[in-house]
Short mmCIF file of C-alpha atoms in Angstrom, two decimals:
data_model
loop_
_atom_site.label_atom_id
_atom_site.label_comp_id
_atom_site.label_asym_id
_atom_site.label_seq_id
_atom_site.Cartn_x
_atom_site.Cartn_y
_atom_site.Cartn_z
CA GLU A 1 0.01 0.01 0.01
CA THR A 2 1.52 3.32 -1.04
CA GLY A 3 1.04 6.50 0.93
CA VAL A 4 0.16 10.00 -0.25
CA THR A 5 2.79 11.49 -2.54
CA GLN A 6 3.20 15.08 -3.71
CA SER A 7 5.26 16.79 -6.40
CA PRO A 8 7.33 18.82 -6.68
CA THR A 9 9.02 18.96 -3.29
CA HIS A 10 10.04 22.59 -3.65
CA LEU A 11 9.11 25.30 -6.07
CA ILE A 12 10.10 28.93 -6.56
CA LYS A 13 7.87 31.28 -8.52
CA THR A 14 7.57 35.04 -8.98
CA ARG A 15 4.59 37.20 -8.15
CA GLY A 16 1.86 37.07 -10.81
CA GLN A 17 2.82 33.63 -12.11
CA GLN A 18 0.67 30.52 -12.02
CA VAL A 19 1.57 27.22 -10.33
CA THR A 20 0.26 23.63 -10.39
CA LEU A 21 0.93 21.22 -7.56
CA ARG A 22 0.22 17.50 -7.80
CA CYS A 23 -0.89 14.80 -5.39
CA SER A 24 -1.39 11.05 -5.60
CA SER A 25 -3.85 9.65 -3.08
CA GLN A 26 -3.27 6.66 -0.87
CA SER A 27 -4.50 3.41 -2.42
CA GLY A 28 -8.24 2.87 -1.82
CA HIS A 29 -8.98 6.52 -0.97
CA ASN A 30 -11.56 8.47 -2.99
CA THR A 31 -11.34 11.91 -1.39
CA VAL A 32 -8.58 14.50 -1.47
CA SER A 33 -8.21 17.66 0.54
CA TRP A 34 -5.73 20.50 0.17
CA TYR A 35 -4.31 22.61 2.96
CA GLN A 36 -2.03 25.64 3.15
CA GLN A 37 0.41 25.85 6.07
CA ALA A 38 2.08 29.21 6.58
CA LEU A 39 5.17 29.45 8.77
CA GLY A 40 4.32 29.06 12.47
CA GLN A 41 0.66 28.23 11.76
CA GLY A 42 -1.43 25.12 11.57
CA PRO A 43 -2.65 23.85 8.17
CA GLN A 44 -5.61 25.76 6.76
CA PHE A 45 -8.26 23.98 4.70
CA ILE A 46 -8.39 25.12 1.07
CA PHE A 47 -10.88 22.66 -0.50
CA GLN A 48 -11.87 19.03 -0.82
CA TYR A 49 -12.65 16.91 -3.89
CA TYR A 50 -14.82 13.81 -3.99
CA ARG A 51 -15.81 11.98 -7.19
CA GLU A 52 -14.01 14.65 -9.24
CA GLU A 53 -16.19 17.49 -7.82
CA GLU A 54 -15.37 20.16 -5.31
CA ASN A 55 -17.07 18.98 -2.13
CA GLY A 56 -16.27 21.79 0.28
CA ARG A 57 -14.13 24.93 0.41
CA GLY A 58 -12.37 27.02 3.02
CA ASN A 59 -11.84 30.77 3.04
CA PHE A 60 -9.65 30.97 -0.07
CA PRO A 61 -10.22 33.12 -3.18
CA PRO A 62 -11.24 31.66 -6.58
CA ARG A 63 -7.66 31.97 -7.90
CA PHE A 64 -7.11 28.73 -5.89
CA SER A 65 -8.65 25.96 -7.93
CA GLY A 66 -8.34 22.20 -8.17
CA LEU A 67 -8.98 19.04 -10.13
CA GLN A 68 -9.45 15.42 -9.14
CA PHE A 69 -8.93 12.75 -11.77
CA PRO A 70 -10.67 9.36 -12.19
CA ASN A 71 -7.68 7.62 -10.52
CA TYR A 72 -8.24 10.00 -7.52
CA SER A 73 -5.01 11.89 -8.07
CA SER A 74 -5.39 15.64 -7.78
CA GLU A 75 -4.01 19.03 -8.73
CA LEU A 76 -4.00 22.36 -6.96
CA ASN A 77 -3.71 25.40 -9.22
CA VAL A 78 -2.97 28.89 -7.98
CA ASN A 79 -3.21 31.84 -10.38
CA ALA A 80 -1.78 35.34 -10.02
CA LEU A 81 0.60 34.33 -7.28
CA GLU A 82 1.03 36.73 -4.35
CA LEU A 83 3.90 36.93 -1.87
CA ASP A 84 1.57 35.67 0.90
CA ASP A 85 1.01 32.44 -1.04
CA SER A 86 4.47 31.35 0.07
CA ALA A 87 3.72 28.32 2.27
CA LEU A 88 3.82 24.54 2.57
CA TYR A 89 0.96 23.02 0.59
CA LEU A 90 -0.31 19.74 1.96
CA CYS A 91 -2.54 17.19 0.29
CA ALA A 92 -4.49 14.65 2.35
CA SER A 93 -6.43 11.63 1.16
CA SER A 94 -9.27 9.83 2.86
CA LEU A 95 -12.12 7.48 2.24
CA THR A 96 -15.65 8.87 2.06
CA SER A 97 -18.47 6.46 2.63
CA GLY A 98 -22.01 7.77 2.86
CA LEU A 99 -21.98 11.08 4.67
CA SER A 100 -18.83 10.73 6.62
CA THR A 101 -15.20 10.92 5.70
CA ASP A 102 -12.60 8.80 7.43
CA THR A 103 -9.30 9.95 8.80
CA GLN A 104 -7.20 12.13 6.51
CA TYR A 105 -3.70 11.00 5.74
CA PHE A 106 -1.19 13.65 4.62
CA GLY A 107 1.53 13.74 2.06
CA PRO A 108 4.95 15.37 2.70
CA GLY A 109 3.92 18.67 1.16
CA THR A 110 5.20 21.06 -1.51
CA ARG A 111 7.14 24.10 -0.27
CA LEU A 112 6.20 27.05 -2.49
CA THR A 113 8.22 30.26 -2.36
CA VAL A 114 6.89 33.37 -4.16
CA LEU A 115 9.42 36.08 -4.86
CA ASP B 1 -11.28 33.87 14.93
CA GLN B 2 -9.41 30.75 15.95
CA GLN B 3 -11.80 27.85 16.49
CA VAL B 4 -9.11 25.44 17.65
CA LYS B 5 -6.56 26.76 20.15
CA GLN B 6 -3.32 25.28 21.39
CA ASN B 7 -2.14 27.83 23.92
CA SER B 8 1.29 26.32 24.57
CA PRO B 9 3.68 26.92 21.70
CA SER B 10 6.19 24.62 23.28
CA LEU B 11 6.51 22.04 26.02
CA SER B 12 9.64 20.44 27.49
CA VAL B 13 9.33 17.03 29.23
CA GLN B 14 11.92 14.67 30.64
CA GLU B 15 12.26 11.29 28.94
CA GLY B 16 10.14 8.62 30.72
CA ARG B 17 7.70 11.16 32.19
CA ILE B 18 4.18 11.95 31.00
CA SER B 19 3.62 14.60 28.29
CA ILE B 20 0.27 16.37 28.33
CA LEU B 21 -0.72 18.47 25.37
CA ASN B 22 -3.84 20.61 25.57
CA CYS B 23 -6.32 21.89 23.05
CA ASP B 24 -9.47 24.03 23.33
CA TYR B 25 -12.19 24.57 20.74
CA THR B 26 -15.05 26.98 20.39
CA ASN B 27 -17.28 25.52 17.64
CA SER B 28 -19.95 23.30 19.23
CA MET B 29 -20.59 21.68 15.82
CA PHE B 30 -17.25 19.83 15.97
CA ASP B 31 -17.86 16.13 16.56
CA TYR B 32 -14.59 14.51 15.63
CA PHE B 33 -11.14 15.34 16.97
CA LEU B 34 -7.72 14.24 15.89
CA TRP B 35 -4.08 14.64 16.87
CA TYR B 36 -1.31 14.76 14.28
CA LYS B 37 2.41 14.75 14.81
CA LYS B 38 4.76 16.56 12.45
CA TYR B 39 8.53 16.33 11.98
CA PRO B 40 10.37 19.02 10.04
CA ALA B 41 10.18 18.61 6.25
CA GLU B 42 7.42 15.95 6.56
CA GLY B 43 3.66 16.03 6.38
CA PRO B 44 1.53 15.61 9.50
CA THR B 45 1.22 11.98 10.64
CA PHE B 46 -2.07 10.81 12.16
CA LEU B 47 -1.72 9.73 15.80
CA ILE B 48 -5.07 9.21 17.37
CA SER B 49 -8.69 10.43 17.12
CA ILE B 50 -11.82 10.57 19.20
CA SER B 51 -15.46 10.93 18.37
CA SER B 52 -17.67 13.25 20.44
CA ILE B 53 -19.66 10.26 21.70
CA LYS B 54 -16.63 9.13 23.72
CA ASP B 55 -14.58 10.81 26.40
CA LYS B 56 -11.44 8.71 26.12
CA ASN B 57 -9.57 6.81 23.49
CA GLU B 58 -6.36 4.90 24.02
CA ASP B 59 -3.73 3.56 21.62
CA GLY B 60 -0.55 2.22 23.16
CA ARG B 61 1.34 5.09 24.81
CA PHE B 62 -1.14 7.66 23.52
CA THR B 63 -4.47 8.57 25.18
CA VAL B 64 -6.81 11.32 24.16
CA PHE B 65 -9.34 12.73 26.62
CA LEU B 66 -12.34 14.81 25.54
CA ASN B 67 -14.33 17.09 27.88
CA LYS B 68 -17.25 18.29 25.79
CA SER B 69 -18.74 20.58 28.43
CA ALA B 70 -15.41 22.43 28.69
CA LYS B 71 -14.72 22.12 24.95
CA HIS B 72 -11.29 20.80 25.81
CA LEU B 73 -9.23 17.86 24.77
CA SER B 74 -5.84 16.62 25.79
CA LEU B 75 -3.29 14.15 24.54
CA HIS B 76 -1.29 12.16 27.06
CA ILE B 77 1.91 10.42 26.05
CA VAL B 78 3.35 8.05 28.62
CA PRO B 79 6.16 7.26 28.88
CA SER B 80 7.64 10.02 26.73
CA GLN B 81 10.47 8.95 24.38
CA PRO B 82 13.06 10.97 22.48
CA GLY B 83 11.36 10.12 19.18
CA ASP B 84 8.23 11.89 20.43
CA SER B 85 9.99 15.26 19.94
CA ALA B 86 7.92 16.91 17.23
CA VAL B 87 5.17 19.46 16.64
CA TYR B 88 1.76 18.22 17.67
CA PHE B 89 -1.38 19.55 16.03
CA CYS B 90 -4.88 19.25 17.38
CA ALA B 91 -7.56 19.17 14.66
CA ALA B 92 -11.32 19.11 14.69
CA SER B 93 -14.13 18.57 12.16
CA ALA B 94 -17.88 18.45 11.90
CA ARG B 95 -19.67 15.51 10.30
CA GLY B 96 -16.80 13.14 10.87
CA GLY B 97 -14.23 15.02 8.87
CA GLY B 98 -16.45 15.74 5.92
CA ALA B 99 -16.48 18.45 3.33
CA ASP B 100 -15.76 21.27 5.72
CA GLY B 101 -12.24 19.93 6.14
CA LEU B 102 -10.22 19.82 9.30
CA THR B 103 -9.65 22.92 11.46
CA PHE B 104 -6.18 22.88 13.06
CA GLY B 105 -4.61 24.59 16.00
CA LYS B 106 -1.24 26.30 15.64
CA GLY B 107 0.60 23.37 17.18
CA THR B 108 2.71 22.64 20.26
CA HIS B 109 6.38 21.87 19.89
CA LEU B 110 7.11 18.96 22.28
CA ILE B 111 10.74 18.57 23.33
CA ILE B 112 11.73 15.37 25.16
CA GLN B 113 14.81 15.95 27.27
CA PRO B 114 17.13 12.98 27.89
#
């Protein structure tokens, strides 16, 4: 059984650019959530995807968007990057059954630096 | 408006003693609580969880206690070991971790002294 993987590990972009981060879910999981962790803070929920549809969203602007693919892998896209977008981006996968979602398991994260 | 609060940024405990990490929450809709452990340059690792229908859950050296009336939970680690040195995050969700995602505290850095 493979765990959650993310790519790339590190990324440097300049303000105004666009970025795509990738995540492969743990085997058997059908739900993926994305979080942003700024320095010294806890992870903040960006959004969640289930069955290729956005299933819930935190307090993030529309320039943060995502995709989930039939194999349950996922992408996070951020447009018009701002300096404050510099953070660790975490992907978590879980199994949704009925109305509840099981424990979320996290990948190692992608460190994004915006200059 | 922080809905999950970990008021101790750091905690130092001697090896072999008990470590107690605390967490308070304000949202009464939360019904599922988790603790994650994080080493530098790694993602959070799930440790233990508790549903709001219970007041205690135990897994080996780790026990989580939930006091719903006080909106408080704690993680006990006994005995503490050097490998327990990490940042510990308390997290909460409504509807069993559903589409609202997890709400995290800012973390407590646990340091186990030899």
